[in-house]
Amino acid sequence: MNNLDKQYTDLLQTILDYGVDKKDRTGTGTKSIFGYTIRHKMSEGFPLITTKKMYWNGIVTELLWFLRGDTNIKFLVDNDCNIWNGDAYKNYLKHTITGVENGLDRIKGHLDSCLVEFEGSYEHFTNPLFAYGFRPHTQEEFINKIKTDDEFAEKWGDLGPVYGKQWRNWKHMGPKSQQEMLDENTNWPWKTTEIDQIANLIRDLKTNPDSRRIMVNAWNVGELDSMVLPPCHYGFQVYTRELSNEEVAFVANKRGFNLKGMTISGKLLIDPKEVKEKNLPTRAISLMWNQRSVDTFLGLPFNIASYGLLLEIIAKAVNMVPDELIGNLGDTHLYSNHIEQAKEQIGRELTYEERRELMVQYTNDNNLLPIGHSVPFGEESNKKYLAVCDKYGIPKRTRESYPLPTLNINTEFWTYEGGECGIGPLDAVKVFEAFKDENFCRCLLEEDIQLGNYQSHPSIKAPLSN
């Protein structure tokens, strides 16, 4: 089992074994623990779990949405990412129904209850809004309106100042200079500015990579009440270190370069000029995110892959090697309607008969001679047969993990410092400015971000709690 899937399924089992029952805002109920850490070495593969199939397009689309500074679900639904649909629809119902209720109350006062038809069935409403001609869109109708009606999408698709707004346009109230007050002919000493935390992070990585202040925060306490949902993963920090000469040489070899180095007293010496000429990375970069609330079955695998992708993109832009991905988790829970799904994903040991059947299938699929089909059942014979199963990699569990996939990011058409595509170092600040352009993001989605060798078990359906 790859180490990431093992950490994840170990966490599922820990919640099942030690979690306490808690109520939650959705009314679903959870089994919860407090405090957990996941660590992954990026050199071991891209962190996309394999014990169930993951929705890769949705992961990429949502991260690009964050990096665009976008807060409207239209970009998401236009690119077949529906994970925020429920929150947007819930917000729409909250505001439209409350508005109609208030209007009717002003006209009619207290309204008697009645039976009204909604979505093909009769339901009892204390406030009979439908009796006065009001029927909100169904969620399917709502999403279709977001896709097809720009004016409707602008009004109802926005989620408030959520992640993208805080990452790229954090609102800040600061003092005006005396000159600004004179120019504006005002005594009002304050002004509102917006801070691009991603641009600041990139500049710090380029100019002061050992800083302990290279971080991005989404928990803007002054705007929490304006958000449809306060941030679950509320901030991240990056950390860099110098690569050893051996690590630089290893990277050079992977890129097809053979550095002219020499070993003296057991230490490899390389020419810094050659490293610079070949635009080789000299630092490694790690990312750690903090998460207050963790939907462990549906959300966490998504979060792990999303921050893994963010780390890979940042590393590409600033020419560093992705090192470690770390998640610090707060209220880490399984919803009560995810318990059986979690058990399915953890899996169980296969019986002798099941492994034997898989071995027969393996030999047939690979045109091998039958292996031990005639071996009689018995304790010693079974041990020998299982040893053969182990030799050929026959799974021992129902959801045994596969090797982690690889990730390739094509940067050929990103902005380079010298102005020529594909030559020299990237202009990291301009690269992240380009994320605000929808066409740039579409190219990344359709062509430039490619997952390789992803093999997984089938997906496991589970309801989303909004």
Tab-separated table of C-alpha atoms in Angstrom:
chain	number	residue	atom	x	y	z
A	1	MET	CA	0.000	0.000	0.000
A	2	ASN	CA	1.346	3.445	-0.882
A	3	ASN	CA	1.982	5.552	2.206
A	4	LEU	CA	-0.636	8.212	1.447
A	5	ASP	CA	-3.535	5.776	1.087
A	6	LYS	CA	-2.345	4.017	4.253
A	7	GLN	CA	-2.320	7.281	6.223
A	8	TYR	CA	-5.783	8.104	4.935
A	9	THR	CA	-7.382	4.725	5.675
A	10	ASP	CA	-5.629	4.692	9.078
A	11	LEU	CA	-7.344	8.026	9.778
A	12	LEU	CA	-10.724	6.611	8.756
A	13	GLN	CA	-10.186	3.688	11.129
A	14	THR	CA	-9.057	6.021	13.940
A	15	ILE	CA	-12.288	8.031	13.657
A	16	LEU	CA	-14.375	4.844	13.639
A	17	ASP	CA	-12.529	3.502	16.698
A	18	TYR	CA	-12.121	6.642	18.808
A	19	GLY	CA	-14.438	9.321	17.405
A	20	VAL	CA	-17.097	10.854	19.621
A	21	ASP	CA	-20.637	11.528	18.439
A	22	LYS	CA	-21.275	15.222	17.818
A	23	LYS	CA	-24.050	17.399	16.459
A	24	ASP	CA	-23.259	19.750	13.575
A	25	ARG	CA	-24.744	22.711	11.687
A	26	THR	CA	-26.077	20.498	8.861
A	27	GLY	CA	-28.164	18.360	11.237
A	28	THR	CA	-26.568	15.152	9.911
A	29	GLY	CA	-24.462	14.252	12.936
A	30	THR	CA	-20.810	13.208	12.967
A	31	LYS	CA	-18.257	10.929	14.574
A	32	SER	CA	-15.336	13.229	15.319
A	33	ILE	CA	-11.755	13.468	16.619
A	34	PHE	CA	-9.767	16.647	17.228
A	35	GLY	CA	-6.265	17.117	15.865
A	36	TYR	CA	-4.523	15.003	13.224
A	37	THR	CA	-1.591	15.471	10.827
A	38	ILE	CA	-0.961	13.985	7.392
A	39	ARG	CA	2.498	14.201	5.777
A	40	HIS	CA	3.383	13.226	2.233
A	41	LYS	CA	6.701	13.240	0.368
A	42	MET	CA	5.998	14.550	-3.098
A	43	SER	CA	8.856	12.433	-4.481
A	44	GLU	CA	6.677	9.368	-3.769
A	45	GLY	CA	4.076	10.430	-6.333
A	46	PHE	CA	1.249	12.896	-6.751
A	47	PRO	CA	-1.063	12.760	-3.686
A	48	LEU	CA	-4.285	11.516	-5.271
A	49	ILE	CA	-5.646	8.575	-3.329
A	50	THR	CA	-6.251	5.321	-5.176
A	51	THR	CA	-8.540	3.374	-2.829
A	52	LYS	CA	-11.462	5.111	-4.539
A	53	LYS	CA	-11.675	7.014	-7.797
A	54	MET	CA	-11.268	10.763	-7.394
A	55	TYR	CA	-12.886	13.567	-9.396
A	56	TRP	CA	-9.689	15.031	-10.873
A	57	ASN	CA	-11.323	17.639	-13.131
A	58	GLY	CA	-13.204	19.066	-10.150
A	59	ILE	CA	-10.009	19.325	-8.098
A	60	VAL	CA	-8.172	21.245	-10.830
A	61	THR	CA	-11.144	23.488	-11.629
A	62	GLU	CA	-11.737	24.540	-8.026
A	63	LEU	CA	-8.052	25.390	-7.445
A	64	LEU	CA	-7.951	27.499	-10.616
A	65	TRP	CA	-11.134	29.204	-9.392
A	66	PHE	CA	-9.337	30.116	-6.152
A	67	LEU	CA	-6.252	31.386	-8.020
A	68	ARG	CA	-8.450	33.502	-10.321
A	69	GLY	CA	-9.733	35.322	-7.250
A	70	ASP	CA	-13.218	34.245	-8.322
A	71	THR	CA	-16.163	33.803	-5.943
A	72	ASN	CA	-18.967	33.097	-8.420
A	73	ILE	CA	-19.899	29.484	-9.179
A	74	LYS	CA	-20.421	30.186	-12.898
A	75	PHE	CA	-16.776	29.370	-13.730
A	76	LEU	CA	-17.170	26.123	-11.777
A	77	VAL	CA	-20.436	24.934	-13.343
A	78	ASP	CA	-19.285	25.953	-16.829
A	79	ASN	CA	-16.366	23.560	-16.308
A	80	ASP	CA	-18.462	20.707	-14.869
A	81	CYS	CA	-17.437	21.251	-11.232
A	82	ASN	CA	-20.537	21.075	-9.036
A	83	ILE	CA	-19.167	20.889	-5.491
A	84	TRP	CA	-20.365	24.399	-4.539
A	85	ASN	CA	-23.829	24.083	-6.162
A	86	GLY	CA	-25.568	23.140	-2.908
A	87	ASP	CA	-24.136	26.104	-0.986
A	88	ALA	CA	-25.107	28.567	-3.727
A	89	TYR	CA	-28.611	27.114	-3.993
A	90	LYS	CA	-29.091	27.160	-0.231
A	91	ASN	CA	-28.078	30.835	-0.224
A	92	TYR	CA	-30.538	31.549	-3.059
A	93	LEU	CA	-33.422	29.898	-1.179
A	94	LYS	CA	-32.520	31.691	2.045
A	95	HIS	CA	-32.637	35.127	0.455
A	96	THR	CA	-35.536	34.655	-1.955
A	97	ILE	CA	-37.881	32.912	0.471
A	98	THR	CA	-37.043	35.313	3.305
A	99	GLY	CA	-37.638	38.266	1.001
A	100	VAL	CA	-41.020	36.959	-0.192
A	101	GLU	CA	-42.065	36.052	3.347
A	102	ASN	CA	-41.262	39.537	4.585
A	103	GLY	CA	-43.159	41.114	1.703
A	104	LEU	CA	-46.248	38.960	2.209
A	105	ASP	CA	-46.202	39.520	5.949
A	106	ARG	CA	-46.255	43.255	5.427
A	107	ILE	CA	-49.301	42.908	3.152
A	108	LYS	CA	-51.311	40.156	4.742
A	109	GLY	CA	-50.015	39.831	8.290
A	110	HIS	CA	-50.093	36.285	9.644
A	111	LEU	CA	-50.843	33.713	6.921
A	112	ASP	CA	-52.782	30.552	7.633
A	113	SER	CA	-51.085	27.268	6.822
A	114	CYS	CA	-52.157	25.308	3.773
A	115	LEU	CA	-51.225	22.436	1.492
A	116	VAL	CA	-49.340	23.379	-1.693
A	117	GLU	CA	-47.836	21.352	-4.512
A	118	PHE	CA	-44.026	21.419	-4.886
A	119	GLU	CA	-41.959	19.217	-7.221
A	120	GLY	CA	-44.866	16.836	-7.819
A	121	SER	CA	-45.899	16.237	-4.203
A	122	TYR	CA	-48.052	18.060	-1.657
A	123	GLU	CA	-46.297	19.515	1.372
A	124	HIS	CA	-47.501	21.438	4.401
A	125	PHE	CA	-46.153	24.974	4.704
A	126	THR	CA	-46.759	27.254	7.701
A	127	ASN	CA	-46.145	30.192	5.361
A	128	PRO	CA	-48.041	29.300	2.142
A	129	LEU	CA	-45.811	31.236	-0.267
A	130	PHE	CA	-46.841	29.121	-3.225
A	131	ALA	CA	-50.482	29.981	-2.663
A	132	TYR	CA	-49.538	33.560	-3.586
A	133	GLY	CA	-47.786	32.540	-6.801
A	134	PHE	CA	-44.218	32.129	-5.512
A	135	ARG	CA	-42.248	29.026	-6.423
A	136	PRO	CA	-38.438	29.050	-6.135
A	137	HIS	CA	-36.358	27.332	-8.786
A	138	THR	CA	-35.441	23.719	-8.149
A	139	GLN	CA	-31.699	23.171	-7.794
A	140	GLU	CA	-31.497	21.805	-11.338
A	141	GLU	CA	-33.346	24.867	-12.682
A	142	PHE	CA	-31.133	27.136	-10.581
A	143	ILE	CA	-27.913	25.690	-12.028
A	144	ASN	CA	-29.262	25.884	-15.585
A	145	LYS	CA	-30.050	29.566	-14.997
A	146	ILE	CA	-26.485	30.113	-13.739
A	147	LYS	CA	-25.171	28.581	-16.965
A	148	THR	CA	-27.454	30.416	-19.376
A	149	ASP	CA	-28.423	33.726	-17.766
A	150	ASP	CA	-25.454	36.008	-17.016
A	151	GLU	CA	-27.544	38.522	-15.095
A	152	PHE	CA	-29.007	35.771	-12.882
A	153	ALA	CA	-25.534	34.240	-12.384
A	154	GLU	CA	-24.077	37.575	-11.338
A	155	LYS	CA	-26.801	38.047	-8.737
A	156	TRP	CA	-27.186	34.519	-7.361
A	157	GLY	CA	-23.973	32.719	-8.278
A	158	ASP	CA	-21.730	34.731	-5.968
A	159	LEU	CA	-20.799	33.108	-2.663
A	160	GLY	CA	-19.497	36.215	-0.926
A	161	PRO	CA	-15.825	36.916	-0.099
A	162	VAL	CA	-14.744	33.248	0.082
A	163	TYR	CA	-11.324	31.731	-0.654
A	164	GLY	CA	-10.461	33.390	-3.974
A	165	LYS	CA	-11.372	36.867	-2.722
A	166	GLN	CA	-9.136	36.491	0.335
A	167	TRP	CA	-6.231	34.921	-1.562
A	168	ARG	CA	-6.134	37.557	-4.299
A	169	ASN	CA	-8.044	40.620	-2.988
A	170	TRP	CA	-7.981	40.773	0.822
A	171	LYS	CA	-9.734	44.004	1.839
A	172	HIS	CA	-7.624	46.224	4.100
A	173	MET	CA	-8.454	49.548	5.775
A	174	GLY	CA	-5.337	51.684	6.210
A	175	PRO	CA	-4.322	55.320	6.736
A	176	LYS	CA	-4.035	57.806	3.882
A	177	SER	CA	-0.892	59.831	3.440
A	178	GLN	CA	-1.069	63.580	3.971
A	179	GLN	CA	-0.566	64.072	0.235
A	180	GLU	CA	-3.530	61.798	-0.546
A	181	MET	CA	-5.738	63.767	1.839
A	182	LEU	CA	-4.628	67.041	0.217
A	183	ASP	CA	-5.194	65.683	-3.307
A	184	GLU	CA	-8.708	64.521	-2.357
A	185	ASN	CA	-9.447	67.664	-0.329
A	186	THR	CA	-10.763	65.586	2.575
A	187	ASN	CA	-10.193	65.166	6.302
A	188	TRP	CA	-11.150	61.469	6.161
A	189	PRO	CA	-7.858	59.722	7.058
A	190	TRP	CA	-8.680	56.142	5.968
A	191	LYS	CA	-8.662	54.286	2.664
A	192	THR	CA	-9.554	50.766	1.556
A	193	THR	CA	-6.943	48.794	-0.360
A	194	GLU	CA	-6.844	45.203	-1.597
A	195	ILE	CA	-3.930	42.872	-0.932
A	196	ASP	CA	-2.949	40.098	-3.350
A	197	GLN	CA	-1.593	37.500	-0.930
A	198	ILE	CA	-0.586	35.090	-3.714
A	199	ALA	CA	1.505	37.776	-5.465
A	200	ASN	CA	3.131	38.667	-2.131
A	201	LEU	CA	3.911	34.995	-1.474
A	202	ILE	CA	5.584	34.640	-4.892
A	203	ARG	CA	7.641	37.810	-4.411
A	204	ASP	CA	8.819	36.608	-0.997
A	205	LEU	CA	9.815	33.235	-2.419
A	206	LYS	CA	11.897	34.982	-5.080
A	207	THR	CA	13.523	37.565	-2.799
A	208	ASN	CA	13.549	36.087	0.721
A	209	PRO	CA	12.960	32.314	0.486
A	210	ASP	CA	14.056	31.630	4.091
A	211	SER	CA	11.378	33.937	5.511
A	212	ARG	CA	9.064	32.439	8.116
A	213	ARG	CA	6.238	34.737	6.980
A	214	ILE	CA	5.469	33.211	3.590
A	215	MET	CA	1.814	32.384	4.114
A	216	VAL	CA	-1.718	33.019	2.855
A	217	ASN	CA	-4.758	33.427	5.104
A	218	ALA	CA	-8.434	33.053	4.149
A	219	TRP	CA	-9.865	33.660	7.651
A	220	ASN	CA	-10.822	37.329	7.358
A	221	VAL	CA	-12.823	37.842	10.563
A	222	GLY	CA	-14.282	41.101	9.287
A	223	GLU	CA	-15.943	39.346	6.335
A	224	LEU	CA	-16.910	35.928	7.722
A	225	ASP	CA	-20.584	36.878	8.045
A	226	SER	CA	-20.682	37.856	4.365
A	227	MET	CA	-19.515	34.416	3.222
A	228	VAL	CA	-21.921	31.628	2.275
A	229	LEU	CA	-19.550	29.295	4.162
A	230	PRO	CA	-16.532	30.343	6.251
A	231	PRO	CA	-13.265	28.726	5.088
A	232	CYS	CA	-12.740	25.133	6.197
A	233	HIS	CA	-9.061	25.180	5.152
A	234	TYR	CA	-8.247	28.644	6.376
A	235	GLY	CA	-4.576	29.182	5.578
A	236	PHE	CA	-1.322	27.747	4.274
A	237	GLN	CA	2.385	28.368	4.727
A	238	VAL	CA	5.338	27.453	2.531
A	239	TYR	CA	8.860	26.592	3.615
A	240	THR	CA	11.991	26.258	1.510
A	241	ARG	CA	15.458	24.816	2.017
A	242	GLU	CA	18.608	24.571	-0.077
A	243	LEU	CA	19.106	21.393	-2.065
A	244	SER	CA	22.273	19.428	-1.506
A	245	ASN	CA	24.647	19.081	-4.459
A	246	GLU	CA	23.595	15.435	-4.707
A	247	GLU	CA	19.941	16.491	-4.957
A	248	VAL	CA	20.755	19.077	-7.649
A	249	ALA	CA	22.679	16.439	-9.605
A	250	PHE	CA	19.734	14.031	-9.279
A	251	VAL	CA	17.338	16.643	-10.691
A	252	ALA	CA	19.797	17.406	-13.500
A	253	ASN	CA	19.992	13.723	-14.395
A	254	LYS	CA	16.171	13.451	-14.496
A	255	ARG	CA	16.128	16.393	-16.931
A	256	GLY	CA	18.755	14.788	-19.155
A	257	PHE	CA	21.746	16.889	-18.034
A	258	ASN	CA	25.085	15.480	-16.942
A	259	LEU	CA	26.732	17.950	-14.554
A	260	LYS	CA	30.522	18.230	-14.545
A	261	GLY	CA	31.107	17.588	-10.860
A	262	MET	CA	33.795	15.968	-8.787
A	263	THR	CA	33.815	14.215	-5.445
A	264	ILE	CA	36.319	15.314	-2.793
A	265	SER	CA	36.403	13.652	0.647
A	266	GLY	CA	33.052	12.046	-0.061
A	267	LYS	CA	31.367	15.333	-1.036
A	268	LEU	CA	30.085	16.146	-4.508
A	269	LEU	CA	31.192	19.525	-5.838
A	270	ILE	CA	29.347	21.141	-8.752
A	271	ASP	CA	29.831	24.409	-10.620
A	272	PRO	CA	27.167	27.011	-9.628
A	273	LYS	CA	27.578	28.694	-13.041
A	274	GLU	CA	26.620	25.476	-14.817
A	275	VAL	CA	23.611	25.064	-12.522
A	276	LYS	CA	22.455	28.595	-13.377
A	277	GLU	CA	23.075	28.174	-17.116
A	278	LYS	CA	20.926	25.058	-17.147
A	279	ASN	CA	18.266	26.785	-14.999
A	280	LEU	CA	18.364	23.963	-12.462
A	281	PRO	CA	16.538	24.362	-9.133
A	282	THR	CA	18.662	24.927	-6.047
A	283	ARG	CA	15.914	24.849	-3.409
A	284	ALA	CA	13.133	22.520	-2.275
A	285	ILE	CA	9.701	23.829	-1.263
A	286	SER	CA	7.136	22.377	1.140
A	287	LEU	CA	3.554	23.445	1.864
A	288	MET	CA	1.523	23.070	5.051
A	289	TRP	CA	-2.176	23.893	5.248
A	290	ASN	CA	-4.417	24.291	8.295
A	291	GLN	CA	-8.020	23.120	8.328
A	292	ARG	CA	-10.551	23.805	11.084
A	293	SER	CA	-13.268	21.426	9.808
A	294	VAL	CA	-12.589	18.243	7.850
A	295	ASP	CA	-15.215	16.199	6.003
A	296	THR	CA	-12.916	13.194	6.032
A	297	PHE	CA	-14.687	10.946	3.547
A	298	LEU	CA	-15.659	13.390	0.792
A	299	GLY	CA	-13.601	16.516	1.414
A	300	LEU	CA	-10.181	15.502	2.716
A	301	PRO	CA	-8.962	13.489	-0.319
A	302	PHE	CA	-10.001	16.494	-2.424
A	303	ASN	CA	-8.114	18.910	-0.141
A	304	ILE	CA	-4.953	16.796	-0.147
A	305	ALA	CA	-4.824	16.676	-3.952
A	306	SER	CA	-5.732	20.369	-4.276
A	307	TYR	CA	-2.901	21.564	-2.047
A	308	GLY	CA	-0.572	19.048	-3.719
A	309	LEU	CA	-1.429	20.654	-7.066
A	310	LEU	CA	-0.964	24.154	-5.629
A	311	LEU	CA	2.478	23.129	-4.339
A	312	GLU	CA	3.411	21.754	-7.774
A	313	ILE	CA	2.270	24.943	-9.546
A	314	ILE	CA	4.138	27.246	-7.151
A	315	ALA	CA	7.260	25.079	-7.396
A	316	LYS	CA	7.154	25.266	-11.202
A	317	ALA	CA	6.733	29.045	-11.173
A	318	VAL	CA	9.651	29.733	-8.796
A	319	ASN	CA	11.882	26.877	-10.061
A	320	MET	CA	11.999	24.785	-6.901
A	321	VAL	CA	11.522	21.072	-6.214
A	322	PRO	CA	8.260	20.026	-4.468
A	323	ASP	CA	9.272	18.434	-1.182
A	324	GLU	CA	6.691	17.809	1.564
A	325	LEU	CA	2.927	18.329	1.766
A	326	ILE	CA	1.541	18.592	5.300
A	327	GLY	CA	-2.035	18.910	6.497
A	328	ASN	CA	-2.902	20.011	10.042
A	329	LEU	CA	-6.479	18.964	10.742
A	330	GLY	CA	-8.802	20.273	13.496
A	331	ASP	CA	-12.321	18.848	13.894
A	332	THR	CA	-11.799	15.753	11.773
A	333	HIS	CA	-15.061	13.914	11.279
A	334	LEU	CA	-17.108	11.341	9.431
A	335	TYR	CA	-20.736	12.239	8.823
A	336	SER	CA	-23.131	9.619	10.168
A	337	ASN	CA	-24.239	8.817	6.612
A	338	HIS	CA	-20.621	8.140	5.546
A	339	ILE	CA	-19.812	5.404	8.080
A	340	GLU	CA	-20.516	2.411	5.845
A	341	GLN	CA	-18.732	4.052	2.912
A	342	ALA	CA	-15.642	4.590	5.097
A	343	LYS	CA	-15.662	0.920	6.091
A	344	GLU	CA	-15.903	-0.063	2.436
A	345	GLN	CA	-12.904	2.090	1.555
A	346	ILE	CA	-10.806	0.724	4.424
A	347	GLY	CA	-11.591	-2.707	3.041
A	348	ARG	CA	-10.936	-6.134	4.534
A	349	GLU	CA	-8.568	-9.047	4.145
A	350	LEU	CA	-9.331	-11.278	1.166
A	351	THR	CA	-10.020	-14.936	1.931
A	352	TYR	CA	-7.829	-17.680	0.553
A	353	GLU	CA	-10.541	-18.595	-1.928
A	354	GLU	CA	-10.815	-14.985	-3.170
A	355	ARG	CA	-7.058	-14.662	-3.677
A	356	ARG	CA	-6.981	-18.010	-5.432
A	357	GLU	CA	-9.707	-16.817	-7.808
A	358	LEU	CA	-7.745	-13.619	-8.545
A	359	MET	CA	-4.661	-15.724	-9.254
A	360	VAL	CA	-6.574	-17.810	-11.775
A	361	GLN	CA	-7.780	-14.616	-13.455
A	362	TYR	CA	-4.235	-13.191	-13.466
A	363	THR	CA	-2.756	-16.267	-15.156
A	364	ASN	CA	-5.507	-16.250	-17.778
A	365	ASP	CA	-5.121	-12.523	-18.505
A	366	ASN	CA	-1.328	-12.783	-18.867
A	367	ASN	CA	-1.201	-16.047	-20.849
A	368	LEU	CA	0.711	-17.803	-18.097
A	369	LEU	CA	0.660	-21.502	-17.434
A	370	PRO	CA	-1.848	-22.435	-14.743
A	371	ILE	CA	-0.145	-21.994	-11.367
A	372	GLY	CA	-1.166	-24.405	-8.685
A	373	HIS	CA	-4.729	-24.920	-9.907
A	374	SER	CA	-4.464	-28.572	-8.974
A	375	VAL	CA	-2.841	-27.910	-5.591
A	376	PRO	CA	-5.030	-29.694	-3.013
A	377	PHE	CA	-6.548	-27.612	-0.228
A	378	GLY	CA	-4.707	-27.980	3.056
A	379	GLU	CA	-2.748	-25.771	5.444
A	380	GLU	CA	0.733	-26.326	3.940
A	381	SER	CA	-0.517	-26.274	0.350
A	382	ASN	CA	-2.422	-23.071	1.032
A	383	LYS	CA	0.691	-21.380	2.428
A	384	LYS	CA	2.670	-22.291	-0.676
A	385	TYR	CA	-0.091	-21.074	-2.945
A	386	LEU	CA	-0.381	-17.760	-1.073
A	387	ALA	CA	3.382	-17.303	-1.387
A	388	VAL	CA	2.962	-17.616	-5.168
A	389	CYS	CA	0.129	-15.057	-4.995
A	390	ASP	CA	2.452	-12.677	-3.137
A	391	LYS	CA	5.176	-13.197	-5.748
A	392	TYR	CA	2.806	-12.135	-8.535
A	393	GLY	CA	1.370	-9.188	-6.593
A	394	ILE	CA	-2.101	-10.592	-6.084
A	395	PRO	CA	-3.926	-8.222	-3.670
A	396	LYS	CA	-4.401	-9.170	-0.035
A	397	ARG	CA	-7.249	-6.731	0.633
A	398	THR	CA	-10.465	-5.697	-1.109
A	399	ARG	CA	-9.250	-2.093	-1.606
A	400	GLU	CA	-5.500	-2.487	-1.776
A	401	SER	CA	-3.933	0.721	-3.010
A	402	TYR	CA	-2.175	1.216	-6.329
A	403	PRO	CA	1.036	3.205	-6.931
A	404	LEU	CA	0.418	6.952	-6.843
A	405	PRO	CA	0.051	8.759	-10.172
A	406	THR	CA	2.421	11.270	-11.729
A	407	LEU	CA	1.748	14.897	-12.636
A	408	ASN	CA	3.013	16.856	-15.597
A	409	ILE	CA	2.562	20.632	-15.913
A	410	ASN	CA	3.413	22.115	-19.302
A	411	THR	CA	4.894	25.599	-18.822
A	412	GLU	CA	5.909	26.180	-22.449
A	413	PHE	CA	3.445	29.023	-22.922
A	414	TRP	CA	3.816	30.596	-19.475
A	415	THR	CA	5.540	33.979	-19.200
A	416	TYR	CA	9.355	33.793	-19.068
A	417	GLU	CA	11.665	36.501	-17.755
A	418	GLY	CA	13.521	36.750	-21.080
A	419	GLY	CA	10.309	36.999	-23.084
A	420	GLU	CA	10.906	33.796	-25.093
A	421	CYS	CA	8.662	30.798	-24.481
A	422	GLY	CA	10.400	27.862	-22.848
A	423	ILE	CA	13.784	29.581	-22.420
A	424	GLY	CA	15.261	30.615	-19.066
A	425	PRO	CA	13.460	31.183	-15.748
A	426	LEU	CA	9.733	31.865	-15.545
A	427	ASP	CA	8.423	35.279	-14.532
A	428	ALA	CA	6.580	33.896	-11.498
A	429	VAL	CA	4.654	37.087	-10.654
A	430	LYS	CA	3.304	37.411	-14.201
A	431	VAL	CA	2.469	33.709	-14.259
A	432	PHE	CA	0.148	34.125	-11.287
A	433	GLU	CA	-1.325	37.291	-12.786
A	434	ALA	CA	-2.224	35.157	-15.794
A	435	PHE	CA	-4.376	32.901	-13.609
A	436	LYS	CA	-6.943	35.715	-13.539
A	437	ASP	CA	-7.432	35.210	-17.285
A	438	GLU	CA	-10.142	32.664	-18.127
A	439	ASN	CA	-8.452	31.571	-21.362
A	440	PHE	CA	-5.210	30.813	-19.528
A	441	CYS	CA	-7.127	28.695	-17.011
A	442	ARG	CA	-8.984	26.907	-19.789
A	443	CYS	CA	-5.672	25.920	-21.408
A	444	LEU	CA	-4.449	24.581	-18.078
A	445	LEU	CA	-7.648	22.577	-17.649
A	446	GLU	CA	-7.761	21.147	-21.144
A	447	GLU	CA	-4.085	20.629	-21.979
A	448	ASP	CA	-1.346	21.826	-19.645
A	449	ILE	CA	-2.084	19.981	-16.386
A	450	GLN	CA	-1.924	16.252	-17.071
A	451	LEU	CA	-2.297	13.391	-14.606
A	452	GLY	CA	-0.415	10.239	-15.567
A	453	ASN	CA	-0.741	6.563	-14.648
A	454	TYR	CA	-3.707	7.035	-12.340
A	455	GLN	CA	-5.161	3.664	-11.390
A	456	SER	CA	-7.822	3.423	-8.708
A	457	HIS	CA	-10.652	1.386	-7.273
A	458	PRO	CA	-14.192	2.441	-8.244
A	459	SER	CA	-15.721	5.564	-6.704
A	460	ILE	CA	-17.891	5.232	-3.589
A	461	LYS	CA	-21.061	7.314	-3.578
A	462	ALA	CA	-21.872	9.374	-0.474
A	463	PRO	CA	-24.272	12.300	0.156
A	464	LEU	CA	-22.891	15.818	0.560
A	465	SER	CA	-23.957	17.720	3.686
A	466	ASN	CA	-24.468	21.466	3.083
